[in-house]
Structures are given as structure tokens and as C-alpha cells.
Coordinates of C-alpha atoms in Angstrom, one line a residue:
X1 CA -67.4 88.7 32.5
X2 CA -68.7 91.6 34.1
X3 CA -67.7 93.6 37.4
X4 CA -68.0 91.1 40.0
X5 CA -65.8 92.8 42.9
X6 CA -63.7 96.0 43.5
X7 CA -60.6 94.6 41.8
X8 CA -59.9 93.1 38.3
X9 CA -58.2 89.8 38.9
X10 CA -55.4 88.9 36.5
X11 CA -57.7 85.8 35.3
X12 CA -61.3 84.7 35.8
X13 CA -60.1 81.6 37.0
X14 CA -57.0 79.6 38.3
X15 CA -56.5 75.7 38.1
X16 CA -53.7 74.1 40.4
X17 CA -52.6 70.9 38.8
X18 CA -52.1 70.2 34.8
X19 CA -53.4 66.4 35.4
X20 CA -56.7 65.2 33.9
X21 CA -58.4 67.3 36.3
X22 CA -56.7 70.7 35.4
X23 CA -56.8 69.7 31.9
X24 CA -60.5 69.5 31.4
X25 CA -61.5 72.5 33.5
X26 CA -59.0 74.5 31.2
X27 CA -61.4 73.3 28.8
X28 CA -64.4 73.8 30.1
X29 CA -63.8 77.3 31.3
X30 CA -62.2 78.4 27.8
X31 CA -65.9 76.9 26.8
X32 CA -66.8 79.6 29.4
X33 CA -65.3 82.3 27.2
X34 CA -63.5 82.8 30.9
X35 CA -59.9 83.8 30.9
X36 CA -58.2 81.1 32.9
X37 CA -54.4 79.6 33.7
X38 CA -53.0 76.1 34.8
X39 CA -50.9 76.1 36.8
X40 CA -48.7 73.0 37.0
X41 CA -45.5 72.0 38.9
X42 CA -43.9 69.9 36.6
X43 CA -42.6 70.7 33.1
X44 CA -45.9 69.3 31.4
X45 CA -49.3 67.7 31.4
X46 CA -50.2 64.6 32.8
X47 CA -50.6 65.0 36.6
X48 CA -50.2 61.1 37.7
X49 CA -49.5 60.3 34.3
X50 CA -46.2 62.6 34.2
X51 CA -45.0 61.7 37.8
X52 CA -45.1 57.8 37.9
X53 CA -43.2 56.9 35.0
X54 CA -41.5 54.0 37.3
X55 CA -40.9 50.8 35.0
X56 CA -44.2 48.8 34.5
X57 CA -46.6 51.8 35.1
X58 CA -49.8 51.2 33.6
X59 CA -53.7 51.4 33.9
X60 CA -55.5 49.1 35.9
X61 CA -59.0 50.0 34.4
X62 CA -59.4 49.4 30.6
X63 CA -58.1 52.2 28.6
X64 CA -61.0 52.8 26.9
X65 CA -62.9 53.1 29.9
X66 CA -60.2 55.3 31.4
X67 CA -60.4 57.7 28.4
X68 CA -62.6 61.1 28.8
X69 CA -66.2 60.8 26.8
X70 CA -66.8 64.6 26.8
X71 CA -66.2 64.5 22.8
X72 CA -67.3 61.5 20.7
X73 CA -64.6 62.7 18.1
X74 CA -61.7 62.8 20.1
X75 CA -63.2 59.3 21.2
X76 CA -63.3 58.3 17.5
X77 CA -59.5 60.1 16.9
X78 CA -57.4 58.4 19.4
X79 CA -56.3 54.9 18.9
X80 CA -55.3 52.8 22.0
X81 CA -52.5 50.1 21.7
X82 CA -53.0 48.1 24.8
X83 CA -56.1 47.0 27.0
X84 CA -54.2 48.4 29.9
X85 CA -52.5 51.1 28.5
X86 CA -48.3 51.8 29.8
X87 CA -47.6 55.2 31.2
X88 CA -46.0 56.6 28.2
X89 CA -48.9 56.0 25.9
X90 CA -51.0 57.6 28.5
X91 CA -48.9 60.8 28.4
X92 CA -49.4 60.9 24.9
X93 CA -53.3 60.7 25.0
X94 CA -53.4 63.8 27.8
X95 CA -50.6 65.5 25.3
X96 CA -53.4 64.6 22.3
X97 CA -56.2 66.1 24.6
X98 CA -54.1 69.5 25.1
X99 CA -53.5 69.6 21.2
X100 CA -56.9 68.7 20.2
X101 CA -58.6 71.2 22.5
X102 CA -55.8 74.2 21.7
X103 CA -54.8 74.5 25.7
X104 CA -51.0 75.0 25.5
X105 CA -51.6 78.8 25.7
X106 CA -53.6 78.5 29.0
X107 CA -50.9 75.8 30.7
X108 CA -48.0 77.6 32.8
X109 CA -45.3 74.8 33.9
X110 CA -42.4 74.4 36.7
X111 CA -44.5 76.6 38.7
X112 CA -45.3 75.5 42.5
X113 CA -48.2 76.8 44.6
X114 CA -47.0 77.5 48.2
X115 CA -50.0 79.2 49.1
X116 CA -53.5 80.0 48.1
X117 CA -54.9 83.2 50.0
X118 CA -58.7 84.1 49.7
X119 CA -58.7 88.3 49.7
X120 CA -62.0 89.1 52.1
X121 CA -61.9 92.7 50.9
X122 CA -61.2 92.0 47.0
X123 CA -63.3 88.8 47.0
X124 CA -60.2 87.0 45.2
X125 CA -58.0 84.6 45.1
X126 CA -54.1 85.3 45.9
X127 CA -51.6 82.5 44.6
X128 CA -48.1 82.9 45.6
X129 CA -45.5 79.9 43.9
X130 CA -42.5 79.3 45.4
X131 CA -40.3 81.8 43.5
X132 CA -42.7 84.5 45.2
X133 CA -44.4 85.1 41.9
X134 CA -48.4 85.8 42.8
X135 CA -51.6 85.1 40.5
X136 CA -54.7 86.7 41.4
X137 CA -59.1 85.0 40.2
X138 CA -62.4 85.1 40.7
X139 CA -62.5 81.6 41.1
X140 CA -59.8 78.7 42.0
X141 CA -60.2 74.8 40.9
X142 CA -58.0 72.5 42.8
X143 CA -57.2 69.4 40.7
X144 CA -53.9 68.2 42.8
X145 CA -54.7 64.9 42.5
X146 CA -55.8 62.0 45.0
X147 CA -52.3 60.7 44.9
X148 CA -49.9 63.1 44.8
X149 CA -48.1 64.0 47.4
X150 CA -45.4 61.4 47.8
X151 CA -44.0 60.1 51.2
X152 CA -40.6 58.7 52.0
X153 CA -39.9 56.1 54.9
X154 CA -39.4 57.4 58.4
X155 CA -36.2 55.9 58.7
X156 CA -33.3 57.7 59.8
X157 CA -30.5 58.2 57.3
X158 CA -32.5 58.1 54.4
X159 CA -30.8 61.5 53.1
X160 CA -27.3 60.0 53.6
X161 CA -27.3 57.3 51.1
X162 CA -24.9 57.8 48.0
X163 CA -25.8 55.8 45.2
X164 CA -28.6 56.3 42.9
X165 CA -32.0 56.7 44.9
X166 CA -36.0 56.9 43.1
X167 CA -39.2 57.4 44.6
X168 CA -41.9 55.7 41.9
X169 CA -43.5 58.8 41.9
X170 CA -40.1 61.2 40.9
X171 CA -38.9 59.0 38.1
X172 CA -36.8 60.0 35.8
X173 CA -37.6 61.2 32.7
X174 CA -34.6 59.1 31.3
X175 CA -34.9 55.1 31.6
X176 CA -32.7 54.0 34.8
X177 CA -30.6 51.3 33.8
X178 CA -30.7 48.2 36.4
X179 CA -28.4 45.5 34.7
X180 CA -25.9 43.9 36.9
X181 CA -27.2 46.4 39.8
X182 CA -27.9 45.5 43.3
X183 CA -31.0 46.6 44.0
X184 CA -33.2 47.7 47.3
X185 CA -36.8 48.4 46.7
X186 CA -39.0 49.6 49.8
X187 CA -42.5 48.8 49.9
X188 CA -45.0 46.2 48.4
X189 CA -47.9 48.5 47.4
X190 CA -49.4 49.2 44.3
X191 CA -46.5 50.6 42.3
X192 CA -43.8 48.3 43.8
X193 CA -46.3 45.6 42.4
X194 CA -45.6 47.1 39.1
X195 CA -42.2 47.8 39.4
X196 CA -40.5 45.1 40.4
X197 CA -41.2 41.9 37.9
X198 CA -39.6 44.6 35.3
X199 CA -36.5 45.7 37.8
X200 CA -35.8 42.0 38.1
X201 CA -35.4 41.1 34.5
X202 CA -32.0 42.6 34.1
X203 CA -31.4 43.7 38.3
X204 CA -28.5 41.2 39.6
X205 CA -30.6 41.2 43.1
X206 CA -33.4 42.7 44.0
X207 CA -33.9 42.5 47.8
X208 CA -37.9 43.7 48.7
X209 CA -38.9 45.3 51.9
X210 CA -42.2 44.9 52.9
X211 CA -43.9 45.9 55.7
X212 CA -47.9 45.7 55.0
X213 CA -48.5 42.6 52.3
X214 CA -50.9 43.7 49.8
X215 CA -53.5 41.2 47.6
X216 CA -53.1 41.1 43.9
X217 CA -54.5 39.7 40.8
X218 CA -53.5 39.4 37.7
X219 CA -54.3 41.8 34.9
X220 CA -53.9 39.7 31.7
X221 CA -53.0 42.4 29.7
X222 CA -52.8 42.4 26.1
X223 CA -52.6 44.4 22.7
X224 CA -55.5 45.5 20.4
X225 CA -55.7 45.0 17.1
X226 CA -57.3 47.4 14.4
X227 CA -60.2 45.0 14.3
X228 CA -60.8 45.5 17.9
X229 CA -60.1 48.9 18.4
X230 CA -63.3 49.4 15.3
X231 CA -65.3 47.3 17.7
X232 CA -64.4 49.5 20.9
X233 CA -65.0 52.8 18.9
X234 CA -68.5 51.5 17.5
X235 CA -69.1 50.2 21.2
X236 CA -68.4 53.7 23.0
X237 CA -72.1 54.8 23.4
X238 CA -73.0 51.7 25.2
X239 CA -69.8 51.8 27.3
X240 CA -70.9 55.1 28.2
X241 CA -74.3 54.2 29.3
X242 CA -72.8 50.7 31.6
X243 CA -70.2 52.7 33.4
X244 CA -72.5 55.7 34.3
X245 CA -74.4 53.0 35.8
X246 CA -72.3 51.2 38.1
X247 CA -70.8 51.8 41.5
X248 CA -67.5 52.7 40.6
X249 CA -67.6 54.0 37.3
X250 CA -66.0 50.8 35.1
X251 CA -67.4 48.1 33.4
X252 CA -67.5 45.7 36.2
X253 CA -70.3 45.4 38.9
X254 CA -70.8 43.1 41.8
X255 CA -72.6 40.1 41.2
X256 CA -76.5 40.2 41.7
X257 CA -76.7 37.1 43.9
X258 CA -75.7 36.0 47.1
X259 CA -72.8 34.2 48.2
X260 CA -75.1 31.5 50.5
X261 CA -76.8 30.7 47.8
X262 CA -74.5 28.5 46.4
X263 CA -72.3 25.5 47.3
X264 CA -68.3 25.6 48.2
X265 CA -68.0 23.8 44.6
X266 CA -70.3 26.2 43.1
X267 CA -68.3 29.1 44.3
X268 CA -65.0 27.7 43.7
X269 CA -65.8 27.4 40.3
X270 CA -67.3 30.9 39.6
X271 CA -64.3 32.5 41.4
X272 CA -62.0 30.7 38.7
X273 CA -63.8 32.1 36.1
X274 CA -63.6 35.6 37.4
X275 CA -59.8 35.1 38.5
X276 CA -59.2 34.1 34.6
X277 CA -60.5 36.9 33.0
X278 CA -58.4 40.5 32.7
X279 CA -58.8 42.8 35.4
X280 CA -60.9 43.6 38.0
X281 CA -63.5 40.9 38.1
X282 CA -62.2 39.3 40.3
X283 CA -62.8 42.0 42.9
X284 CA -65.4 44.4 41.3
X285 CA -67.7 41.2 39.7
X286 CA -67.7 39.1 42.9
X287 CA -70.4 38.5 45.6
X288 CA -71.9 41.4 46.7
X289 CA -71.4 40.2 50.3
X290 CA -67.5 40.3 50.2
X291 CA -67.6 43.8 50.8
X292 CA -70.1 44.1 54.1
X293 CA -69.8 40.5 55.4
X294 CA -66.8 39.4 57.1
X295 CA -67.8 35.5 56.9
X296 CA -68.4 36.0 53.0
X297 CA -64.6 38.0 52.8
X298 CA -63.1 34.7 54.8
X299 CA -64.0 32.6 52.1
X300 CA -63.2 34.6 49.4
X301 CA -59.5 35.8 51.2
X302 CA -59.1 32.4 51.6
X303 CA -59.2 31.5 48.0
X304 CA -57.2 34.3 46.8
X305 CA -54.5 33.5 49.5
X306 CA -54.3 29.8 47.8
X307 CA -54.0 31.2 44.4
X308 CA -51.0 33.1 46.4
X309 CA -49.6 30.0 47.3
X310 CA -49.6 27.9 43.8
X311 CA -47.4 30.9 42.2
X312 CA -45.0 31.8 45.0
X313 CA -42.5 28.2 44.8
X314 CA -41.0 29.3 48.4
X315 CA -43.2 28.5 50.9
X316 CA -41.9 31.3 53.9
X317 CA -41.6 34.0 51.0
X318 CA -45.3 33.0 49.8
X319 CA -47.0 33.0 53.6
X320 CA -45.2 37.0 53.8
X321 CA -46.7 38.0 50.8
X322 CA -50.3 37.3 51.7
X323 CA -51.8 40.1 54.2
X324 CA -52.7 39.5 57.7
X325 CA -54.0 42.5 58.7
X326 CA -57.3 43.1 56.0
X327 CA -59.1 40.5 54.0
X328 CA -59.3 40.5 49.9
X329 CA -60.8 43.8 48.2
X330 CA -60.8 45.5 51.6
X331 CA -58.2 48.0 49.7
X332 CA -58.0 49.1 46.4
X333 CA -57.1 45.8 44.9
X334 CA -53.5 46.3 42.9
X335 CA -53.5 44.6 39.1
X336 CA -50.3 42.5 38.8
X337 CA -48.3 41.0 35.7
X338 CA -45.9 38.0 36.9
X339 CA -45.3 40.0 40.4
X340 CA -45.4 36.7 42.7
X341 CA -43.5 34.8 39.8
X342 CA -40.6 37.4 40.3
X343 CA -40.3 35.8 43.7
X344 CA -39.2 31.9 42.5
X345 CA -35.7 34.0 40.7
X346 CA -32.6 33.1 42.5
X347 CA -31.8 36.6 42.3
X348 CA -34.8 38.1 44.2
X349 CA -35.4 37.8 47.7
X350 CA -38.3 39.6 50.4
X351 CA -37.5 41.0 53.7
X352 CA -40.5 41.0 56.2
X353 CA -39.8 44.1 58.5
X354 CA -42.2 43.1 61.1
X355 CA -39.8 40.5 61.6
X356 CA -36.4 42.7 61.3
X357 CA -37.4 46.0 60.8
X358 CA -35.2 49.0 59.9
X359 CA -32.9 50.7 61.7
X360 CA -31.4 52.9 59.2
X361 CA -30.2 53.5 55.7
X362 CA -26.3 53.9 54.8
X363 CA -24.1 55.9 52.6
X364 CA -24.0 52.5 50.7
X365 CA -27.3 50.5 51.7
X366 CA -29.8 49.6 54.6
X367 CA -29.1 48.2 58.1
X368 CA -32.0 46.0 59.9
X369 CA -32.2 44.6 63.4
X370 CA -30.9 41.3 61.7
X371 CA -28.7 42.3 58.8
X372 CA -26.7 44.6 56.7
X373 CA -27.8 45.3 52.8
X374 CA -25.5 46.9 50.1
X375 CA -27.1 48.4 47.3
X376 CA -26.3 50.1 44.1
X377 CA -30.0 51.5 43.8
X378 CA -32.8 52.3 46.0
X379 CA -36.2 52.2 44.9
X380 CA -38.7 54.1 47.5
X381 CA -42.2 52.6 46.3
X382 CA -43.7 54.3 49.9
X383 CA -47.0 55.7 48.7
X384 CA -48.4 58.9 49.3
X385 CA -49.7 60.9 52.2
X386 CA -52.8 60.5 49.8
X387 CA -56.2 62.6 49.7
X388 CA -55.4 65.3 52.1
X389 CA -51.8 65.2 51.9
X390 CA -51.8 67.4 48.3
X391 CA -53.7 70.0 50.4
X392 CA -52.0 69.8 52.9
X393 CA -48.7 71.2 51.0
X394 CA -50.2 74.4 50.0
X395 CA -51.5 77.1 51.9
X396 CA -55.0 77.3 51.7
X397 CA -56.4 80.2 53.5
X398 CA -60.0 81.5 53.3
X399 CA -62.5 83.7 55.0
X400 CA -61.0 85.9 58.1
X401 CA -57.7 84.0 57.5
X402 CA -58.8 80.4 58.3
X403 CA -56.9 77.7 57.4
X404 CA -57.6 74.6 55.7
X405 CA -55.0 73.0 57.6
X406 CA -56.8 73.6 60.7
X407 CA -60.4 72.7 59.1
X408 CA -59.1 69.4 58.1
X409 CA -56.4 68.7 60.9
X410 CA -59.6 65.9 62.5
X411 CA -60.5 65.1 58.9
X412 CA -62.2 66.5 56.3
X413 CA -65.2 68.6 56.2
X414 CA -66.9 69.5 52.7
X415 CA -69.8 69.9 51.2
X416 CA -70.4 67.6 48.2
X417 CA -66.8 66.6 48.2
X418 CA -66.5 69.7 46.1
X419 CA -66.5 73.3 48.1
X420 CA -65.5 73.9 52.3
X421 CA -66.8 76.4 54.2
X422 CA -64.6 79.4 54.6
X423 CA -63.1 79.1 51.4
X424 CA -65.5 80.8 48.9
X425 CA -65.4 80.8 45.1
X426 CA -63.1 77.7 45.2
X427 CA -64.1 73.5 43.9
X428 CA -62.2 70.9 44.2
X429 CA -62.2 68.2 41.8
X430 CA -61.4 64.9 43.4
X431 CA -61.1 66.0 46.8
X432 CA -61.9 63.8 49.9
X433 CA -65.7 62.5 49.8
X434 CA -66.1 62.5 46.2
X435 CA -66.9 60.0 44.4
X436 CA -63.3 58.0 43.1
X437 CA -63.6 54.6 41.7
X438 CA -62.8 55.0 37.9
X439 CA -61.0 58.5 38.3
X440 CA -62.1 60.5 34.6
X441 CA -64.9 59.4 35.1
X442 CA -65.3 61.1 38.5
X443 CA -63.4 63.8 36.6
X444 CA -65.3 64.1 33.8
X445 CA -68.7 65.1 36.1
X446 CA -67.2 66.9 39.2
X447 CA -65.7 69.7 36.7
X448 CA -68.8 69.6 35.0
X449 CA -70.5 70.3 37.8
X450 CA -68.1 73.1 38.8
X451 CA -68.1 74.2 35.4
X452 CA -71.9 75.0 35.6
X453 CA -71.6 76.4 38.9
X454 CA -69.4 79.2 37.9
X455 CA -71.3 79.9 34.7
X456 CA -74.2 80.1 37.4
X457 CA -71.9 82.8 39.3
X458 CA -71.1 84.9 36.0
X459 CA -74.6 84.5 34.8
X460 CA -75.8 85.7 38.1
X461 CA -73.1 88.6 38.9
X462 CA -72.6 86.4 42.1
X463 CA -68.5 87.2 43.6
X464 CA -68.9 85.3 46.6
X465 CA -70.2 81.5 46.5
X466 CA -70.0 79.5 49.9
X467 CA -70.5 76.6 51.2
X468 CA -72.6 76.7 54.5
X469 CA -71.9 75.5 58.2
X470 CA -75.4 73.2 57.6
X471 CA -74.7 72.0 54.4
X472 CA -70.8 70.8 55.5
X473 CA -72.6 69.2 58.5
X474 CA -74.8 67.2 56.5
X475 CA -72.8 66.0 54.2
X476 CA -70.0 65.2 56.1
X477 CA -72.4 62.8 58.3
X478 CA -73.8 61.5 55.1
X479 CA -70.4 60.3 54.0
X480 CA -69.9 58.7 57.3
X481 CA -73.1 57.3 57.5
X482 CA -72.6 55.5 54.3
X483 CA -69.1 53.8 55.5
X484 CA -70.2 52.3 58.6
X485 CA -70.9 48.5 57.0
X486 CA -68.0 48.5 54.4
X487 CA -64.8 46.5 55.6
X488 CA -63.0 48.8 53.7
X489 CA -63.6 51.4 56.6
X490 CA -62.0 48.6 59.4
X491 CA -58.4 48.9 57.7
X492 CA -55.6 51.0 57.8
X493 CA -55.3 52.1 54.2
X494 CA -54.9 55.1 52.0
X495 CA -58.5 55.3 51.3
X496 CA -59.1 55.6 55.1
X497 CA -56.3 58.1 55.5
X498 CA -53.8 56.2 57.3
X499 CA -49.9 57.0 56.3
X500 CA -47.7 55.5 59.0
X501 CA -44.8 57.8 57.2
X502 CA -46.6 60.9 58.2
X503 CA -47.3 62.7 61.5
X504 CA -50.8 63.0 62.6
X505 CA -51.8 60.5 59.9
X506 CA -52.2 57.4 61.8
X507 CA -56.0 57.8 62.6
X508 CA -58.5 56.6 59.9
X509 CA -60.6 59.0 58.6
X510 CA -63.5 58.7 56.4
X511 CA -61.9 60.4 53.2
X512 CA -64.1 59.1 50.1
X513 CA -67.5 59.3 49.2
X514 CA -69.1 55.5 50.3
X515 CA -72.1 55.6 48.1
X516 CA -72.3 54.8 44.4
X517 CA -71.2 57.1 42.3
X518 CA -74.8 57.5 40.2
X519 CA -75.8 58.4 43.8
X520 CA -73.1 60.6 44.4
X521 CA -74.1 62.4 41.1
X522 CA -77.7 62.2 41.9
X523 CA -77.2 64.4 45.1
X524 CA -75.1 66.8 43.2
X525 CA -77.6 67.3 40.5
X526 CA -80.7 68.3 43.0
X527 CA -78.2 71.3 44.6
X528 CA -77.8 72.3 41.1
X529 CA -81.2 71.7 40.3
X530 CA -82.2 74.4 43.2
X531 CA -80.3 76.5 41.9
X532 CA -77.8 76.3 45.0
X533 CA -80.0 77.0 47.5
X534 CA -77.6 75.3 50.2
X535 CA -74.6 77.6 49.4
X536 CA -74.1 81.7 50.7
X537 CA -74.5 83.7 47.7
X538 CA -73.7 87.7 47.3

């Protein structure tokens, strides 16, 4: 590589995080001929895919969409089973990518970063894990994931409780075995969503605590046949070509006309279409209106709330379960598979704690203002302190000793959702304002990006590449000026930063890029297209 600074790091570059993320700028560095290291906390690959093995984990997006498009052959190689693949097969495909692209040598596992220290005088990187073992770079990739960082209730005693206890995102490796168990699950959110229709086939109760209520449609999920998985690999280049188009990155775009063009009866009927069909239609295909006009999200809450209603048999249990506080597609929109039909068992029963809310947990269950639970099993499906929280855990310390911490404690502050001032040589791929929506997709172009940004630095004998005070400024207003007419920026959510489980995390912040992603990748492309102009070079 060339003498870039006064000391020889032990790699060229260091990746935190062996997900999808880590994985492909292991790749795309070894493509670099650049010596580089993964560093992952778990014993694997897999990032989200290795954490949340909870029962019923699965995609949301299609598989195929979901998959990475870098390589047409590895497209043509792998075979998917499902529409929505399960979290097992998924671990398999990253496993597949790791084979397939020889990058088990480069992948170092049950190692921790506790802190990441930029070296002013060196110009490097310092890593330190938690058994005090330190890596030194050129350059550091973050890829710690969007949700990663899982939070527990704040409820006192939850420490104290004997039996067996699971957060979603700490499963097991080996199956937990439910039958003839008394069950407490904590939350409603995406993975309890999941989770629970599986946990009460064989649980003999399953009492659900739920706070927030949370909208959900239903996936529709089913297998693929040899025919159709010939169709879907003979379909990839034009599946390409639609997803790098749309706002999100998946198949699914919002409908091109407006909502007061039609008639109640016309609009009934072309919601019952979308709510038939798998997926996210129903949210990602609707009016393009139900996302900036509150009148137009009414009418569209109001029919997903009925379609609530017609499933849940009890009508108390099926007025809880539909959300109060934020309107239909306001958050990220959980996919569900007979989740309200696991209400109508005998054996299942929902506990609203706006009503009777917690006042501790037990050595043997959970105590409420009203009641006391026993439980065999507790099942903490409490979310994430999500985008920041993953940096938030580690150290980060940059120029003159500044912390990231600090940077950040108000919100974040970044330049192309990608690189922060003060912290020189490092990228983050899928940190706050980048573009999310179909995550390898966002993957797939922010390491790119990266990727030819460090070949940029090699090619150019640059050792120190920073992000500027004006260019941090300008983005970071550009985010927020993109958010101000979403609905999605009016709730409490993870997207907006809120975690009422952590301290200092009950403000909303605007944490993800609001513009399409083509537009996100547009704006990338021109900084790389002036050769960096915007960023401190030496």
C-alpha cells in the first residue's frame, strides 16, 4: 500500500461487525489487495441474521430482493426456499457468501470492541476488545448494524427473576422448548409480532404485555418451487433495475395517483387488493398521500384498524391491539403470519400496561398495579436502543480526543450518513442519515462507495481523509429538511430515535436519510465525482 504515516498498522483496514455490512467490505477491500480483519462479537457471521434467531424470524422483504447483486453468479448459485426467507436459511446464504468469496481467513469471532481511538500523531486507528487485546489500521468501517444494540425494560427486578429469561435478540442457539410452559412475553413490536403465533402453538399460556400497539399486515408467505426459483434467476437483471429505482430499495412503490381522486368505494376496493397480496403493498404500494397527509392516513388507519377488528374475536383484546398514538405506515410497518389469530386461543391473553402497568418482575414472574403473573419463561421482545445506540457502546474517539458520544449526545451529525467530522479515515455503513429502506441494498452501495473512497486514499497516498465542519452542516440540515412533511417524523418511534428504555433517548431525532434512496445515491456520486472536494485531505 505504500507509506502512508509514520507507523505500520497491523492491517490496512478494520471492519467492526461480521453482518452483511462487514461481510461485503471484507470483500471489497480483499478486492483492494488491502490487508483487512473483521472483527465480530459473536462466534460467526450473520450480524442480525446470527442474533435474532427467536422462533418465527424471518424477512419481511422478498428474499430475492434481500439477497446482494454484487455477483450475478453467486445470484445464479444460491437457491432460495421461501418468498420470505426464516432466519436459519438466511444464516446459511451469509455462511454461502463467506465460502464463496474465501473470507473465513479475514473474520476474527467472540471479539468485542470497547473502544475505537483515532492516534493524531500515527494517523491510525487503535481498537482495544474487551479482553484488552488492541488492533491497530489505516482505515476503520463501522458495520454494527441499525439494530443492534438490544434494550431491556426499565423495570425494577428484572435481574432477579429465576426461571428461564430471552431477549429476541440473544436467542439461543439451541431451540427453547415452550410445551406445557407458562409464558410472559414483553412487548408487541416487530419481533414479538413474530414470535408469539409460534410460542403459542405448544405454550400452555402466553400472557402479552404491551405498552405501544403496533399495525400489522399479513405477509402471505409461501415456498418456491424449482419452476419459480428459474423464473426469479432469469428475472434478476430486471429486478435489479426496479429496485434501484424506487424509494426504498424493494419492488414496491407508492401508487402514482391521488387518493381524492377516487370514491370511498373505489378506494375500499383497491385497498383489498393490496391488503391480499404478500407483503408490503399494502404500505409501500398505497396512495402516495398516506405518508404526508394526515386526512389521507385517517382513512387508510381507519381501514386497517377494521381489518384489525374482523380477525381479533374479543372485542376489548382487538380495540388494545390497534395503535392510538400514530396512524398506519407512520412506522416501519411489521409483516405478520396469524399474529392477531393467536389472540382468539383460550390460552393467550394481552395485558395493556397503560392500564396496569409494571411495578416489578419476581424471582418467579411479574407484578402489575392490578395483578400478579407467574411464569416459567420470560420472553423480552423490548427492541433496541436502535441507530445510535450500537455506537454508542463503543468508544469512538477521534481528533484531539473528541468523542462521538459527545458529537452525537443532541443527535447525529454526519456527512453523507457515511463519515463525522473529527473522526478521520473512518465510514460507516448504515449509520444514521443513510439511506435504509431495503437494508443490502443500502449495503450493497454505501461500502461501495467507501470502498472507492479508500482506493482513492491508497491511490492518492492520502493518510488523513475528513469530513468538514461545512460539509456536516449541510448535510445534516439537508436530512432535516427532507423530514419536515413525513408523518413518520410526528411519532415516537425507532426511526425517530425514541427508546423509552434508555436515558437521554426520549427526544426524537432525525436519524435516517428522508429522501429516496436514488437520491441519496445521486448526492453521493457527485462528492465522488469531484473527487472529494468537500472532505480535508493530507
Amino acid at each position: 500500500m505504500g507509506s502512508l504515516g509514520p507507523v505500520k498498522p497491523d492491517y490496512d483496514v478494520l471492519v467492526i461487525g461480521g453482518g452483511l455490512s462487514g461481510c461485503y467490505a471484507c470483500h471489497r477491500m480483499k478486492q483492494l489487495n488491502l490487508s483487512v480483519k473483521v472483527l465480530e462479537a459473536g462466534t460467526s457471521v450473520g450480524g442480525t441474521w446470527y442474533w435474532n434467531r427467536y422462533p418465527g424470524a424471518r424477512f419481511d422483504s422478498e428474499s430475492y430482493t434481500y439477497a446482494f447483486y454484487f455477483s450475478p453468479e453467486l445470484l445464479d448459485e444460491w437457491k432460495w426456499t421461501e418468498h420470505y426467507a426464516p432466519q436459519a436459511e438466511t444464516e446459511r446464504y451469509i455462511r454461502f457468501l463467506c465460502d464463496r468469496l474465501k473470507l473465513w481467513d479475514h473474520l476474527q469471532f467472540n471479539t468485542y470492541i470497547d473502544s475505537a481511538h483515532w492516534l493524531d500523531q500515527d494517523r491510525v486507528w487503535k481498537l482495544t476488545d474487551k479482553s484488552g487485546k488492541t488492533y491497530t489500521s489505516r482505515f476503520l468501517i463501522t458495520g454494527i448494524g441499525v439494530l443492534s444494540n438490544p434494550t431491556l425494560p426499565n423495570v425494577p427486578g428484572v435481574a432477579n427473576f429465576k426461571g428461564e429469561a430471552y431477549h429476541t435478540s440473544r436467542w439461543p442457539k439451541t431451540p427453547v422448548d415452550f410445551t406445557d410452559k407458562r409464558v410472559g412475553v414483553i412487548g408487541t413490536g416487530a419481533t414479538a409480532i413474530q414470535a408469539i403465533p409460534v410460542i403459542a402453538e405448544t405454550a400452555a399460556q402466553v400472557t402479552v404485555f404491551q405498552r405501544t400497539a403496533n399495525w400489522a399486515i399479513p405477509l402471505r408467505n409461501t415456498k418456491i418451487s424449482e419452476d419459480e426459483m428459474e423464473k426469479i434467476r432469469s428475472g434478476y437483471p430486471e429486478m435489479l433495475i426496479r429496485i434501484n429505482e424506487t424509494r426504498m430499495g424493494f419492488m414496491h412503490s407508492a401508487c402514482g395517483d391521488s387518493i381524492w381522486d377516487y370514491t370511498p368505494e373505489e378506494r375500499e376496493v383497491f385497498w383489498e387488493k393490496l391488503w391480499a397480496l404478500p407483503g408490503f403493498p399494502f404500505w409501500l404500494s398505497n396512495y402516495k398521500e398516506i405518508m404526508v397527509d394526515e386526512k389521507a392516513n385517517d382513512l387508510v388507519t381507519a381501514f386497517a384498524a377494521k381489518k384489525t377488528k374482523e380477525r381479533v374475536h374479543d372485542p376489548w383484546t382487538a380495540d388494545k391491539l390497534i395503535p392510538k398514538n400514530h396512524g398506519f405506515g407512520t412506522r416501519r410497518v411489521p409483516m405478520e403470519t396469524y399474529y392477531f389469530e393467536a389472540y382468539n386461543r383460550p390460552t393467550v391473553r394481552l395485558v395493556d400496561l397503560l392500564e396496569t402497568p409494571f411495578e416489578r418482575v419476581t424471582e418467579d414472574g411479574i407484578i402489575t398495579t392490578a395483578e400478579e403473573f407467574k411464569f416459567d419463561i420470560l420472553v423480552y421482545a423490548t427492541g433496541f436502543d436502535a441507530v445510535t445506540g450500537a455506537f454508542d457502546a463503543i468508544d469512538f474517539r477521534g481528533t484531539n480526543n473528541h468523542s462521538l458520544r459527545d458529537e452525537w449526545k443532541d443527535g447525529p451529525r454526519t456527512y453523507l450518513g457515511l463519515t463525522v467530522e473529527h473522526f478521520p479515515n473512518m465510514w460507516m455503513s448504515m449509520g444514521p442519515h443513510q439511506a435504509y429502506g431495503n437494508i443490502p441494498r443500502s449495503i450493497e452501495y454505501a461500502v461501495g462507495w467507501i470502498a472507492e473512497c479508500i482506493e482513492y486514499c491508497r491511490d492518492h497516498n492520502i493518510s488523513y481523509f475528513e469530513a468538514t465542519a461545512a460539509g456536516v452542516q449541510d448535510w445534516t440540515d439537508h436530512v432535516h429538511d427532507l423530514g419536515k412533511d413525513l408523518l413518520s417524523n410526528k411519532v415516537d418511534s425507532w426511526m425517530t430515535g425514541v427508546n423509552k428504555n434508555v436515558a437521554g433517548k426520549q427526544k426524537r431525532i432525525v436519524a435516517r436519510y428522508m429522501g429516496s434512496a436514488p437520491e441519496f445515491r445521486e448526492k453521493c456520486k457527485e462528492v465522488a465525482d469531484a473527487e472529494y472536494s468537500t472532505f480535508t485531505k493530507m
